Short mmCIF file of N, CA and C in Angstrom, two decimals:
data_model
loop_
_atom_site.label_atom_id
_atom_site.label_comp_id
_atom_site.label_asym_id
_atom_site.label_seq_id
_atom_site.Cartn_x
_atom_site.Cartn_y
_atom_site.Cartn_z
N MET H 1 0.85 -1.18 0.00
CA MET H 1 0.00 0.00 0.00
C MET H 1 0.89 1.24 0.00
N LYS H 2 0.38 2.26 -0.58
CA LYS H 2 1.13 3.50 -0.69
C LYS H 2 1.08 4.28 0.62
N VAL H 3 2.24 4.79 1.01
CA VAL H 3 2.34 5.60 2.23
C VAL H 3 1.98 7.05 1.86
N THR H 4 1.05 7.62 2.59
CA THR H 4 0.66 9.00 2.33
C THR H 4 1.52 9.96 3.14
N GLU H 5 1.61 11.16 2.66
CA GLU H 5 2.33 12.20 3.39
C GLU H 5 1.64 12.50 4.72
N ASP H 6 0.32 12.37 4.73
CA ASP H 6 -0.44 12.61 5.97
C ASP H 6 -0.06 11.61 7.06
N LEU H 7 0.12 10.34 6.69
CA LEU H 7 0.51 9.33 7.66
C LEU H 7 1.90 9.65 8.21
N THR H 8 2.81 9.98 7.33
CA THR H 8 4.17 10.31 7.75
C THR H 8 4.18 11.50 8.70
N LYS H 9 3.43 12.54 8.36
CA LYS H 9 3.35 13.73 9.22
C LYS H 9 2.72 13.40 10.57
N ALA H 10 1.65 12.60 10.55
CA ALA H 10 0.95 12.26 11.79
C ALA H 10 1.86 11.45 12.71
N LEU H 11 2.61 10.50 12.16
CA LEU H 11 3.53 9.72 12.98
C LEU H 11 4.62 10.61 13.58
N GLY H 12 5.19 11.45 12.76
CA GLY H 12 6.24 12.35 13.24
C GLY H 12 5.73 13.31 14.30
N ARG H 13 4.55 13.86 14.07
CA ARG H 13 3.97 14.81 15.01
C ARG H 13 3.66 14.15 16.35
N LYS H 14 3.02 12.98 16.28
CA LYS H 14 2.65 12.29 17.52
C LYS H 14 3.89 11.81 18.27
N ARG H 15 4.89 11.36 17.53
CA ARG H 15 6.15 10.95 18.16
C ARG H 15 6.79 12.13 18.89
N GLY H 16 6.72 13.30 18.27
CA GLY H 16 7.26 14.51 18.90
C GLY H 16 6.47 14.93 20.12
N GLU H 17 5.15 14.86 20.02
CA GLU H 17 4.30 15.22 21.16
C GLU H 17 4.57 14.32 22.36
N LEU H 18 4.78 13.04 22.09
CA LEU H 18 5.02 12.09 23.18
C LEU H 18 6.50 12.06 23.58
N ASN H 19 7.33 12.73 22.80
CA ASN H 19 8.77 12.80 23.06
C ASN H 19 9.39 11.40 23.20
N ILE H 20 9.13 10.56 22.18
CA ILE H 20 9.67 9.21 22.21
C ILE H 20 10.61 9.00 21.03
N SER H 21 11.54 8.09 21.20
CA SER H 21 12.51 7.77 20.16
C SER H 21 11.89 6.82 19.13
N VAL H 22 12.59 6.64 18.03
CA VAL H 22 12.15 5.67 17.02
C VAL H 22 12.13 4.27 17.62
N LEU H 23 13.09 3.98 18.48
CA LEU H 23 13.12 2.66 19.13
C LEU H 23 11.88 2.45 20.00
N GLU H 24 11.47 3.46 20.73
CA GLU H 24 10.27 3.35 21.56
C GLU H 24 9.03 3.25 20.69
N LEU H 25 8.99 4.01 19.61
CA LEU H 25 7.86 3.92 18.69
C LEU H 25 7.78 2.52 18.10
N ALA H 26 8.91 1.93 17.77
CA ALA H 26 8.95 0.57 17.25
C ALA H 26 8.41 -0.41 18.28
N ARG H 27 8.81 -0.24 19.53
CA ARG H 27 8.33 -1.11 20.60
C ARG H 27 6.82 -1.01 20.78
N GLN H 28 6.32 0.23 20.76
CA GLN H 28 4.89 0.44 20.98
C GLN H 28 4.03 -0.02 19.81
N THR H 29 4.53 0.10 18.60
CA THR H 29 3.73 -0.25 17.42
C THR H 29 3.93 -1.67 16.95
N GLY H 30 5.09 -2.26 17.28
CA GLY H 30 5.39 -3.60 16.77
C GLY H 30 5.92 -3.56 15.35
N VAL H 31 6.37 -2.39 14.91
CA VAL H 31 6.93 -2.20 13.57
C VAL H 31 8.43 -2.00 13.71
N SER H 32 9.18 -2.60 12.82
CA SER H 32 10.64 -2.51 12.84
C SER H 32 11.12 -1.06 12.87
N ARG H 33 12.17 -0.82 13.64
CA ARG H 33 12.73 0.54 13.69
C ARG H 33 13.28 0.95 12.35
N TRP H 34 13.75 -0.02 11.57
CA TRP H 34 14.28 0.29 10.24
C TRP H 34 13.15 0.76 9.32
N THR H 35 12.02 0.10 9.40
CA THR H 35 10.86 0.49 8.60
C THR H 35 10.38 1.88 9.02
N LEU H 36 10.30 2.11 10.31
CA LEU H 36 9.87 3.42 10.82
C LEU H 36 10.83 4.52 10.39
N ASP H 37 12.12 4.25 10.46
CA ASP H 37 13.11 5.24 10.07
C ASP H 37 12.95 5.62 8.60
N ARG H 38 12.74 4.63 7.74
CA ARG H 38 12.53 4.90 6.31
C ARG H 38 11.25 5.71 6.10
N LEU H 39 10.20 5.35 6.82
CA LEU H 39 8.92 6.06 6.69
C LEU H 39 9.05 7.52 7.11
N LEU H 40 9.66 7.72 8.26
CA LEU H 40 9.77 9.08 8.81
C LEU H 40 10.69 9.98 7.98
N HIS H 41 11.58 9.37 7.22
CA HIS H 41 12.46 10.15 6.36
C HIS H 41 12.00 10.18 4.90
N GLY H 42 10.78 9.68 4.66
CA GLY H 42 10.18 9.74 3.33
C GLY H 42 10.87 8.86 2.31
N GLN H 43 11.52 7.80 2.74
CA GLN H 43 12.26 6.95 1.83
C GLN H 43 11.49 5.69 1.45
N SER H 44 10.29 5.52 1.95
CA SER H 44 9.51 4.32 1.65
C SER H 44 8.19 4.74 1.03
N GLU H 45 7.93 4.23 -0.16
CA GLU H 45 6.69 4.59 -0.85
C GLU H 45 5.59 3.58 -0.60
N ASN H 46 5.96 2.32 -0.43
CA ASN H 46 4.97 1.27 -0.22
C ASN H 46 5.16 0.62 1.14
N ILE H 47 4.07 0.13 1.68
CA ILE H 47 4.10 -0.46 3.01
C ILE H 47 3.17 -1.67 3.04
N ASN H 48 3.53 -2.66 3.81
CA ASN H 48 2.72 -3.85 3.98
C ASN H 48 1.41 -3.45 4.66
N PRO H 49 0.27 -3.98 4.22
CA PRO H 49 -1.02 -3.62 4.86
C PRO H 49 -1.04 -3.90 6.36
N THR H 50 -0.37 -4.96 6.81
CA THR H 50 -0.32 -5.27 8.24
C THR H 50 0.40 -4.15 8.99
N THR H 51 1.49 -3.66 8.42
CA THR H 51 2.25 -2.58 9.04
C THR H 51 1.40 -1.32 9.10
N LEU H 52 0.69 -1.05 8.03
CA LEU H 52 -0.19 0.12 7.99
C LEU H 52 -1.25 0.03 9.08
N ASN H 53 -1.82 -1.14 9.27
CA ASN H 53 -2.84 -1.33 10.31
C ASN H 53 -2.25 -1.10 11.70
N LYS H 54 -1.03 -1.58 11.93
CA LYS H 54 -0.38 -1.36 13.23
C LYS H 54 -0.17 0.12 13.50
N LEU H 55 0.31 0.85 12.49
CA LEU H 55 0.57 2.28 12.67
C LEU H 55 -0.72 3.07 12.85
N ASN H 56 -1.72 2.75 12.06
CA ASN H 56 -3.01 3.43 12.21
C ASN H 56 -3.64 3.14 13.57
N GLY H 57 -3.52 1.90 14.03
CA GLY H 57 -4.05 1.54 15.35
C GLY H 57 -3.34 2.30 16.46
N TRP H 58 -2.03 2.43 16.35
CA TRP H 58 -1.26 3.18 17.35
C TRP H 58 -1.67 4.64 17.35
N LEU H 59 -1.81 5.23 16.15
CA LEU H 59 -2.23 6.63 16.08
C LEU H 59 -3.62 6.81 16.68
N TYR H 60 -4.51 5.87 16.41
CA TYR H 60 -5.88 5.96 16.92
C TYR H 60 -5.88 5.90 18.46
N GLU H 61 -5.04 5.05 19.03
CA GLU H 61 -4.97 4.92 20.49
C GLU H 61 -4.42 6.19 21.15
N HIS H 62 -3.62 6.95 20.43
CA HIS H 62 -2.95 8.11 21.01
C HIS H 62 -3.53 9.45 20.54
N VAL H 63 -4.77 9.43 20.14
CA VAL H 63 -5.42 10.68 19.70
C VAL H 63 -5.79 11.51 20.90
#
């Protein structure tokens, strides 16, 4: 699935609000820190649907 700019911004913004590292975000979401790093730096265009569900679920829990 295609990664949207909105998802990338939302992850970065929420990570900043919670003041957590990429490692902590990986722990909380269950997504690899390498995948998160690529996403947050805009280097990944496609993402596994399971990964997308994990990230969306995490964002939903932290609204």
